[in-house]
Amino acid sequence: MTNEVDLIIKNARILNKNNDDSYTQDATVIIHEGKISKIAGKQESLSNYSAGKVWDAGGKLLLPGFINTHCHLFQTFMRGLGKDLTFIKWMNNSVRLLMPNMDEEAIYLAAMVGCMESIRSGVTTLVDFMYAHVKPHYADYVLKAFDDCGIRGVLARGMTDVDRLPGSSIRPASAAPAFQSLLEVDRSRAMYAHHPRISFMLAPSVIWGMTDLGLKEIAAYAIENKMIVTMHILETIDDDQFSHEKYGKTTMRVLEDVGILDTDFLGVHAIRLSEDDISLFKKYQTRISYNPLANMILGSGVAPIVELSKHGIPISLGTDGAASNDSQNLFEVMKTGALLQKVQNREYAALSAWEIFSMATDQGAGCINMGDEVGSLVEGKKADMIAIDLKRSNTTPCYDPIASLVYSGNSENVATVMVDGEIIFDQGSMTKINEMDILIQAQQKAEELYRYSTANK
């Protein structure tokens, strides 16, 4: 009896599951209905399988697609603005300058640019912390971008419910009562309830961007609907200064009191930590999104990732938004994230290539409750994978593929990207969209937005 499947990948090199330096050569991967049905070695007979499409990997290394657990896609339109300024001045000259004037077309094109750059760097799952809700339904245009380009997208619906933000004399452009934002979440979730690649999180902006009532409402909604809450925490000293002044306690103790830590909580940044903060992370099984490049550009500091890992706190990786990082390239995050920990700890083995690779794959998947679906090449999981070409000048000679990938790899090594068994990028080109048309439109729209914003600030 012949088993009909969707795709057979032949002549692949597969990393073994035990995370050592061994690989299965000439492997065959069988994909059906968006999942990995079978991974077979060279000696196994597969004569009983038949597929409409057979793809020769040409000996390339197949790896699980990378997972970016924190970015702001709309910020690709702010790339390069507000550089070399303090945190608040940077905000005023980039995000707060352009965001109030973004329209639906700008949101969509910015998201498409960010998704394309992400895919080119091997990202198959992306969490967009979307807080540019100047008008209702703006999330729809990010969701459309996810759908159009083929990436696995998680919309973390950003929320702000205060009248004023630090350093600003006007009401936040996207401010709304928490209950109103949660109604929008209901609508979006209903629209995409059966979509195979789109899911949702809740994203209260930052401690000084939310009221305690708003945080309580978000926590209750998250627990009732079994949703992850993600939030910027302790990126600078501003968080705890604000919390002490308003509540008489630290930021993490405030989040404990309002119930946010009772949710599946993904904290972003986590730089200015006390021993008490770390004890709360352990108690509530908090996960962390490590964003080293953005933290360096803004001079925020170095997250104590090595110490957090020793305490068993799961770590994932994020690029952050292009307004701070300028790049959506996860290769840069892996290399810089590992090297920064070595420098900070003055220890060559502080964070290894294997460890940072895990944060970009299986550990990252666990941080967003997708460990059973993506993050590793295992039979039964979704066919989200990348084909890596190591026969490039930057990775030749290659002795340890993971070390080469982390320390000398770049987007040029990504030959093919697949999500749900569908190839969305191959040999330098997007397969579902016209990349150049989008880039041309994005450049024109961004220039128009910048001219208008600077003339009317």
Short mmCIF file of N, CA and C in Angstrom, two decimals, residues 146-285:
data_model
loop_
_atom_site.label_atom_id
_atom_site.label_comp_id
_atom_site.label_asym_id
_atom_site.label_seq_id
_atom_site.Cartn_x
_atom_site.Cartn_y
_atom_site.Cartn_z
N PHE A 146 0.81 39.04 7.85
CA PHE A 146 1.15 37.67 8.23
C PHE A 146 0.62 36.68 7.19
N ASP A 147 -0.64 36.87 6.85
CA ASP A 147 -1.29 35.94 5.93
C ASP A 147 -0.66 35.99 4.54
N ASP A 148 -0.40 37.20 4.06
CA ASP A 148 0.11 37.36 2.70
C ASP A 148 1.51 36.77 2.51
N CYS A 149 2.39 36.95 3.51
CA CYS A 149 3.78 36.50 3.32
C CYS A 149 3.98 35.05 3.74
N GLY A 150 3.07 34.49 4.53
CA GLY A 150 3.16 33.08 4.88
C GLY A 150 3.84 32.76 6.19
N ILE A 151 4.26 33.76 6.95
CA ILE A 151 4.94 33.52 8.22
C ILE A 151 3.94 33.08 9.29
N ARG A 152 4.44 32.39 10.33
CA ARG A 152 3.58 32.09 11.47
C ARG A 152 3.60 33.31 12.37
N GLY A 153 2.47 33.99 12.50
CA GLY A 153 2.43 35.27 13.18
C GLY A 153 1.63 35.22 14.47
N VAL A 154 2.19 35.83 15.49
CA VAL A 154 1.49 35.99 16.76
C VAL A 154 1.29 37.49 16.98
N LEU A 155 0.05 37.93 17.00
CA LEU A 155 -0.22 39.34 17.25
C LEU A 155 -0.38 39.54 18.75
N ALA A 156 0.58 40.24 19.34
CA ALA A 156 0.48 40.61 20.75
C ALA A 156 -0.17 41.99 20.78
N ARG A 157 -1.43 42.03 21.13
CA ARG A 157 -2.21 43.26 21.00
C ARG A 157 -1.80 44.26 22.09
N GLY A 158 -1.09 45.32 21.67
CA GLY A 158 -0.60 46.32 22.58
C GLY A 158 -1.71 47.16 23.18
N MET A 159 -1.51 47.61 24.42
CA MET A 159 -2.53 48.40 25.11
C MET A 159 -1.89 49.47 25.98
N THR A 160 -2.49 50.65 25.97
CA THR A 160 -2.12 51.76 26.84
C THR A 160 -3.41 52.42 27.29
N ASP A 161 -3.56 52.66 28.59
CA ASP A 161 -4.82 53.26 29.06
C ASP A 161 -4.60 54.46 29.98
N VAL A 162 -3.46 55.14 29.81
CA VAL A 162 -3.18 56.32 30.65
C VAL A 162 -3.35 57.60 29.82
N ASP A 163 -3.52 58.71 30.49
CA ASP A 163 -3.71 59.99 29.81
C ASP A 163 -2.40 60.63 29.36
N ARG A 164 -1.31 60.35 30.07
CA ARG A 164 -0.02 60.94 29.73
C ARG A 164 1.09 59.91 29.91
N LEU A 165 2.08 59.95 29.02
CA LEU A 165 3.28 59.13 29.16
C LEU A 165 4.44 60.00 29.59
N PRO A 166 5.43 59.47 30.28
CA PRO A 166 6.59 60.26 30.71
C PRO A 166 7.24 60.98 29.54
N GLY A 167 7.54 62.25 29.72
CA GLY A 167 8.22 63.02 28.70
C GLY A 167 7.32 63.57 27.60
N SER A 168 6.02 63.33 27.72
CA SER A 168 5.08 63.79 26.69
C SER A 168 3.98 64.61 27.34
N SER A 169 3.60 65.69 26.69
CA SER A 169 2.56 66.57 27.23
C SER A 169 1.20 66.31 26.61
N ILE A 170 1.13 65.35 25.68
CA ILE A 170 -0.14 65.07 25.02
C ILE A 170 -0.58 63.64 25.30
N ARG A 171 -1.85 63.39 25.11
CA ARG A 171 -2.40 62.06 25.34
C ARG A 171 -1.82 61.08 24.32
N PRO A 172 -1.46 59.85 24.75
CA PRO A 172 -0.94 58.87 23.80
C PRO A 172 -1.90 58.64 22.64
N ALA A 173 -1.34 58.56 21.44
CA ALA A 173 -2.19 58.43 20.25
C ALA A 173 -3.02 57.16 20.26
N SER A 174 -2.52 56.11 20.90
CA SER A 174 -3.22 54.83 20.86
C SER A 174 -3.90 54.49 22.19
N ALA A 175 -4.04 55.47 23.08
CA ALA A 175 -4.64 55.20 24.39
C ALA A 175 -6.11 54.84 24.26
N ALA A 176 -6.53 53.87 25.08
CA ALA A 176 -7.94 53.46 25.13
C ALA A 176 -8.14 52.68 26.42
N PRO A 177 -9.35 52.70 26.98
CA PRO A 177 -9.61 51.88 28.16
C PRO A 177 -9.33 50.41 27.86
N ALA A 178 -8.84 49.69 28.84
CA ALA A 178 -8.47 48.29 28.63
C ALA A 178 -9.64 47.46 28.13
N PHE A 179 -10.84 47.68 28.68
CA PHE A 179 -11.99 46.89 28.26
C PHE A 179 -12.29 47.08 26.78
N GLN A 180 -12.04 48.30 26.28
CA GLN A 180 -12.27 48.59 24.86
C GLN A 180 -11.26 47.85 23.99
N SER A 181 -10.01 47.85 24.42
CA SER A 181 -8.98 47.11 23.69
C SER A 181 -9.27 45.61 23.69
N LEU A 182 -9.78 45.11 24.79
CA LEU A 182 -10.10 43.69 24.88
C LEU A 182 -11.26 43.31 23.98
N LEU A 183 -12.18 44.23 23.74
CA LEU A 183 -13.24 43.99 22.76
C LEU A 183 -12.66 43.82 21.36
N GLU A 184 -11.63 44.61 21.06
CA GLU A 184 -10.94 44.48 19.77
C GLU A 184 -10.22 43.13 19.68
N VAL A 185 -9.68 42.67 20.80
CA VAL A 185 -9.05 41.35 20.83
C VAL A 185 -10.09 40.27 20.53
N ASP A 186 -11.25 40.40 21.13
CA ASP A 186 -12.35 39.46 20.85
C ASP A 186 -12.65 39.40 19.35
N ARG A 187 -12.76 40.57 18.75
CA ARG A 187 -13.08 40.64 17.32
C ARG A 187 -12.00 39.98 16.47
N SER A 188 -10.74 40.30 16.75
CA SER A 188 -9.64 39.74 15.97
C SER A 188 -9.54 38.22 16.13
N ARG A 189 -9.70 37.78 17.35
CA ARG A 189 -9.61 36.33 17.60
C ARG A 189 -10.73 35.59 16.87
N ALA A 190 -11.91 36.19 16.82
CA ALA A 190 -13.03 35.55 16.12
C ALA A 190 -12.76 35.48 14.62
N MET A 191 -12.16 36.54 14.08
CA MET A 191 -11.87 36.58 12.64
C MET A 191 -10.89 35.48 12.24
N TYR A 192 -9.91 35.18 13.10
CA TYR A 192 -8.84 34.25 12.75
C TYR A 192 -8.88 32.97 13.60
N ALA A 193 -10.06 32.65 14.11
CA ALA A 193 -10.18 31.51 15.01
C ALA A 193 -9.72 30.20 14.39
N HIS A 194 -9.85 30.06 13.09
CA HIS A 194 -9.52 28.80 12.43
C HIS A 194 -8.30 28.93 11.51
N HIS A 195 -7.57 30.02 11.65
CA HIS A 195 -6.39 30.20 10.80
C HIS A 195 -5.24 29.34 11.35
N PRO A 196 -4.57 28.56 10.49
CA PRO A 196 -3.53 27.64 10.97
C PRO A 196 -2.24 28.31 11.43
N ARG A 197 -2.03 29.59 11.05
CA ARG A 197 -0.74 30.21 11.35
C ARG A 197 -0.84 31.47 12.21
N ILE A 198 -2.00 31.86 12.62
CA ILE A 198 -2.15 33.14 13.33
C ILE A 198 -2.73 32.90 14.71
N SER A 199 -2.10 33.49 15.71
CA SER A 199 -2.59 33.40 17.09
C SER A 199 -2.37 34.74 17.78
N PHE A 200 -2.75 34.82 19.07
CA PHE A 200 -2.80 36.11 19.74
C PHE A 200 -2.23 36.06 21.15
N MET A 201 -1.69 37.21 21.58
CA MET A 201 -1.30 37.45 22.97
C MET A 201 -1.87 38.79 23.39
N LEU A 202 -1.77 39.09 24.68
CA LEU A 202 -2.12 40.40 25.20
C LEU A 202 -0.84 41.13 25.58
N ALA A 203 -0.77 42.43 25.28
CA ALA A 203 0.48 43.15 25.44
C ALA A 203 0.28 44.53 26.08
N PRO A 204 0.04 44.58 27.40
CA PRO A 204 0.06 45.88 28.07
C PRO A 204 1.45 46.49 27.90
N SER A 205 1.51 47.76 27.56
CA SER A 205 2.76 48.34 27.07
C SER A 205 3.92 48.25 28.05
N VAL A 206 3.79 48.94 29.17
CA VAL A 206 4.86 49.05 30.16
C VAL A 206 4.20 49.57 31.43
N ILE A 207 4.84 49.43 32.56
CA ILE A 207 4.19 49.75 33.83
C ILE A 207 3.68 51.19 33.87
N TRP A 208 4.44 52.13 33.26
CA TRP A 208 3.99 53.52 33.28
C TRP A 208 3.05 53.87 32.13
N GLY A 209 2.66 52.86 31.36
CA GLY A 209 1.68 53.07 30.29
C GLY A 209 0.34 52.44 30.60
N MET A 210 0.19 51.90 31.84
CA MET A 210 -1.05 51.22 32.21
C MET A 210 -1.49 51.65 33.60
N THR A 211 -2.80 51.68 33.81
CA THR A 211 -3.34 51.85 35.15
C THR A 211 -3.42 50.49 35.83
N ASP A 212 -3.52 50.50 37.15
CA ASP A 212 -3.63 49.21 37.84
C ASP A 212 -4.96 48.53 37.50
N LEU A 213 -6.02 49.32 37.29
CA LEU A 213 -7.30 48.74 36.89
C LEU A 213 -7.18 48.05 35.53
N GLY A 214 -6.51 48.73 34.59
CA GLY A 214 -6.33 48.14 33.27
C GLY A 214 -5.55 46.84 33.33
N LEU A 215 -4.51 46.79 34.15
CA LEU A 215 -3.71 45.57 34.30
C LEU A 215 -4.54 44.44 34.90
N LYS A 216 -5.39 44.76 35.84
CA LYS A 216 -6.25 43.74 36.45
C LYS A 216 -7.22 43.17 35.42
N GLU A 217 -7.78 44.03 34.58
CA GLU A 217 -8.72 43.57 33.56
C GLU A 217 -8.01 42.66 32.55
N ILE A 218 -6.79 43.03 32.17
CA ILE A 218 -6.02 42.22 31.22
C ILE A 218 -5.68 40.87 31.83
N ALA A 219 -5.26 40.86 33.09
CA ALA A 219 -4.92 39.61 33.77
C ALA A 219 -6.12 38.68 33.82
N ALA A 220 -7.28 39.22 34.16
CA ALA A 220 -8.49 38.40 34.25
C ALA A 220 -8.86 37.81 32.89
N TYR A 221 -8.76 38.63 31.84
CA TYR A 221 -9.09 38.17 30.49
C TYR A 221 -8.13 37.08 30.06
N ALA A 222 -6.83 37.27 30.34
CA ALA A 222 -5.82 36.31 29.94
C ALA A 222 -6.04 34.95 30.62
N ILE A 223 -6.35 34.98 31.90
CA ILE A 223 -6.57 33.73 32.63
C ILE A 223 -7.82 33.02 32.12
N GLU A 224 -8.88 33.79 31.90
CA GLU A 224 -10.13 33.19 31.41
C GLU A 224 -9.97 32.57 30.03
N ASN A 225 -9.16 33.22 29.17
CA ASN A 225 -9.03 32.76 27.79
C ASN A 225 -7.72 32.02 27.52
N LYS A 226 -6.96 31.74 28.59
CA LYS A 226 -5.72 30.98 28.49
C LYS A 226 -4.76 31.60 27.47
N MET A 227 -4.51 32.91 27.65
CA MET A 227 -3.64 33.65 26.74
C MET A 227 -2.37 34.11 27.44
N ILE A 228 -1.30 34.20 26.69
CA ILE A 228 -0.04 34.74 27.20
C ILE A 228 -0.15 36.26 27.31
N VAL A 229 0.43 36.81 28.37
CA VAL A 229 0.60 38.26 28.50
C VAL A 229 2.08 38.57 28.34
N THR A 230 2.39 39.51 27.47
CA THR A 230 3.78 39.94 27.31
C THR A 230 3.86 41.44 27.55
N MET A 231 4.99 41.88 28.15
CA MET A 231 5.08 43.28 28.59
C MET A 231 6.54 43.68 28.71
N HIS A 232 6.84 44.95 28.37
CA HIS A 232 8.18 45.48 28.61
C HIS A 232 8.39 45.64 30.12
N ILE A 233 9.44 45.05 30.64
CA ILE A 233 9.70 45.18 32.08
C ILE A 233 11.17 45.49 32.35
N LEU A 234 11.39 46.45 33.24
CA LEU A 234 12.70 46.73 33.82
C LEU A 234 13.79 46.90 32.76
N GLU A 235 13.42 47.60 31.68
CA GLU A 235 14.40 47.90 30.63
C GLU A 235 15.35 48.99 31.10
N THR A 236 14.82 49.92 31.86
CA THR A 236 15.62 51.01 32.43
C THR A 236 15.22 51.20 33.89
N ILE A 237 15.87 52.16 34.56
CA ILE A 237 15.52 52.44 35.95
C ILE A 237 14.16 53.12 36.07
N ASP A 238 13.62 53.60 34.95
CA ASP A 238 12.36 54.34 34.97
C ASP A 238 11.21 53.50 35.53
N ASP A 239 11.21 52.19 35.23
CA ASP A 239 10.10 51.35 35.66
C ASP A 239 9.96 51.35 37.18
N ASP A 240 11.03 51.01 37.86
CA ASP A 240 10.94 50.93 39.33
C ASP A 240 10.79 52.30 39.98
N GLN A 241 11.39 53.32 39.38
CA GLN A 241 11.20 54.67 39.93
C GLN A 241 9.73 55.05 39.88
N PHE A 242 9.09 54.79 38.74
CA PHE A 242 7.66 55.07 38.60
C PHE A 242 6.84 54.26 39.60
N SER A 243 7.14 52.97 39.71
CA SER A 243 6.37 52.09 40.58
C SER A 243 6.50 52.48 42.05
N HIS A 244 7.71 52.85 42.45
CA HIS A 244 7.91 53.28 43.84
C HIS A 244 7.15 54.57 44.13
N GLU A 245 7.17 55.50 43.16
CA GLU A 245 6.49 56.78 43.36
C GLU A 245 4.98 56.61 43.41
N LYS A 246 4.44 55.76 42.54
CA LYS A 246 2.98 55.63 42.46
C LYS A 246 2.42 54.58 43.42
N TYR A 247 3.14 53.46 43.57
CA TYR A 247 2.58 52.34 44.34
C TYR A 247 3.35 52.03 45.62
N GLY A 248 4.55 52.61 45.76
CA GLY A 248 5.35 52.33 46.94
C GLY A 248 5.97 50.96 46.95
N LYS A 249 6.16 50.37 45.77
CA LYS A 249 6.76 49.03 45.66
C LYS A 249 7.39 48.88 44.29
N THR A 250 8.09 47.78 44.07
CA THR A 250 8.76 47.56 42.79
C THR A 250 7.75 47.19 41.70
N THR A 251 8.19 47.28 40.46
CA THR A 251 7.35 46.94 39.31
C THR A 251 6.85 45.50 39.39
N MET A 252 7.74 44.56 39.69
CA MET A 252 7.33 43.16 39.72
C MET A 252 6.35 42.89 40.84
N ARG A 253 6.48 43.58 41.97
CA ARG A 253 5.50 43.42 43.06
C ARG A 253 4.15 44.00 42.66
N VAL A 254 4.15 45.07 41.87
CA VAL A 254 2.89 45.62 41.35
C VAL A 254 2.24 44.59 40.43
N LEU A 255 3.02 44.01 39.53
CA LEU A 255 2.48 43.02 38.59
C LEU A 255 1.98 41.78 39.32
N GLU A 256 2.61 41.45 40.42
CA GLU A 256 2.12 40.33 41.24
C GLU A 256 0.76 40.69 41.84
N ASP A 257 0.65 41.89 42.38
CA ASP A 257 -0.59 42.30 43.06
C ASP A 257 -1.78 42.37 42.11
N VAL A 258 -1.54 42.82 40.86
CA VAL A 258 -2.66 42.97 39.92
C VAL A 258 -2.99 41.68 39.19
N GLY A 259 -2.21 40.63 39.40
CA GLY A 259 -2.52 39.34 38.80
C GLY A 259 -1.82 39.02 37.50
N ILE A 260 -1.00 39.93 37.00
CA ILE A 260 -0.31 39.68 35.73
C ILE A 260 0.63 38.48 35.84
N LEU A 261 1.28 38.32 36.97
CA LEU A 261 2.21 37.20 37.12
C LEU A 261 1.50 35.86 37.27
N ASP A 262 0.21 35.88 37.48
CA ASP A 262 -0.56 34.64 37.53
C ASP A 262 -0.88 34.11 36.13
N THR A 263 -0.63 34.91 35.13
CA THR A 263 -0.86 34.49 33.74
C THR A 263 0.40 33.79 33.22
N ASP A 264 0.33 33.26 32.01
CA ASP A 264 1.54 32.83 31.30
C ASP A 264 2.24 34.10 30.86
N PHE A 265 3.25 34.52 31.62
CA PHE A 265 3.82 35.85 31.43
C PHE A 265 5.18 35.79 30.74
N LEU A 266 5.30 36.58 29.66
CA LEU A 266 6.56 36.72 28.93
C LEU A 266 7.06 38.15 29.12
N GLY A 267 8.08 38.32 29.96
CA GLY A 267 8.64 39.64 30.18
C GLY A 267 9.70 39.97 29.15
N VAL A 268 9.69 41.21 28.69
CA VAL A 268 10.64 41.63 27.66
C VAL A 268 11.69 42.56 28.27
N HIS A 269 12.94 42.27 28.01
CA HIS A 269 14.13 43.03 28.42
C HIS A 269 14.69 42.54 29.76
N ALA A 270 14.05 42.85 30.88
CA ALA A 270 14.49 42.35 32.19
C ALA A 270 15.98 42.62 32.44
N ILE A 271 16.34 43.89 32.45
CA ILE A 271 17.75 44.29 32.61
C ILE A 271 18.05 44.70 34.05
N ARG A 272 17.27 45.62 34.58
CA ARG A 272 17.52 46.17 35.91
C ARG A 272 16.83 45.31 36.97
N LEU A 273 17.44 44.17 37.28
CA LEU A 273 16.80 43.19 38.16
C LEU A 273 17.41 43.18 39.56
N SER A 274 16.56 42.94 40.54
CA SER A 274 17.00 42.70 41.90
C SER A 274 16.85 41.21 42.20
N GLU A 275 17.39 40.78 43.33
CA GLU A 275 17.22 39.39 43.74
C GLU A 275 15.74 39.06 43.95
N ASP A 276 14.99 40.04 44.43
CA ASP A 276 13.56 39.82 44.63
C ASP A 276 12.85 39.62 43.29
N ASP A 277 13.26 40.37 42.26
CA ASP A 277 12.66 40.18 40.94
C ASP A 277 12.89 38.76 40.45
N ILE A 278 14.11 38.28 40.58
CA ILE A 278 14.45 36.94 40.11
C ILE A 278 13.67 35.88 40.89
N SER A 279 13.49 36.11 42.19
CA SER A 279 12.71 35.15 43.00
C SER A 279 11.27 35.09 42.52
N LEU A 280 10.74 36.24 42.10
CA LEU A 280 9.37 36.25 41.56
C LEU A 280 9.30 35.55 40.20
N PHE A 281 10.32 35.74 39.37
CA PHE A 281 10.36 35.03 38.09
C PHE A 281 10.28 33.51 38.34
N LYS A 282 11.06 33.04 39.31
CA LYS A 282 11.08 31.61 39.61
C LYS A 282 9.73 31.15 40.16
N LYS A 283 9.17 31.92 41.06
CA LYS A 283 7.91 31.55 41.70
C LYS A 283 6.78 31.42 40.68
N TYR A 284 6.73 32.38 39.74
CA TYR A 284 5.62 32.42 38.80
C TYR A 284 5.97 31.84 37.43
N GLN A 285 7.15 31.25 37.31
CA GLN A 285 7.59 30.63 36.04
C GLN A 285 7.53 31.61 34.87
#
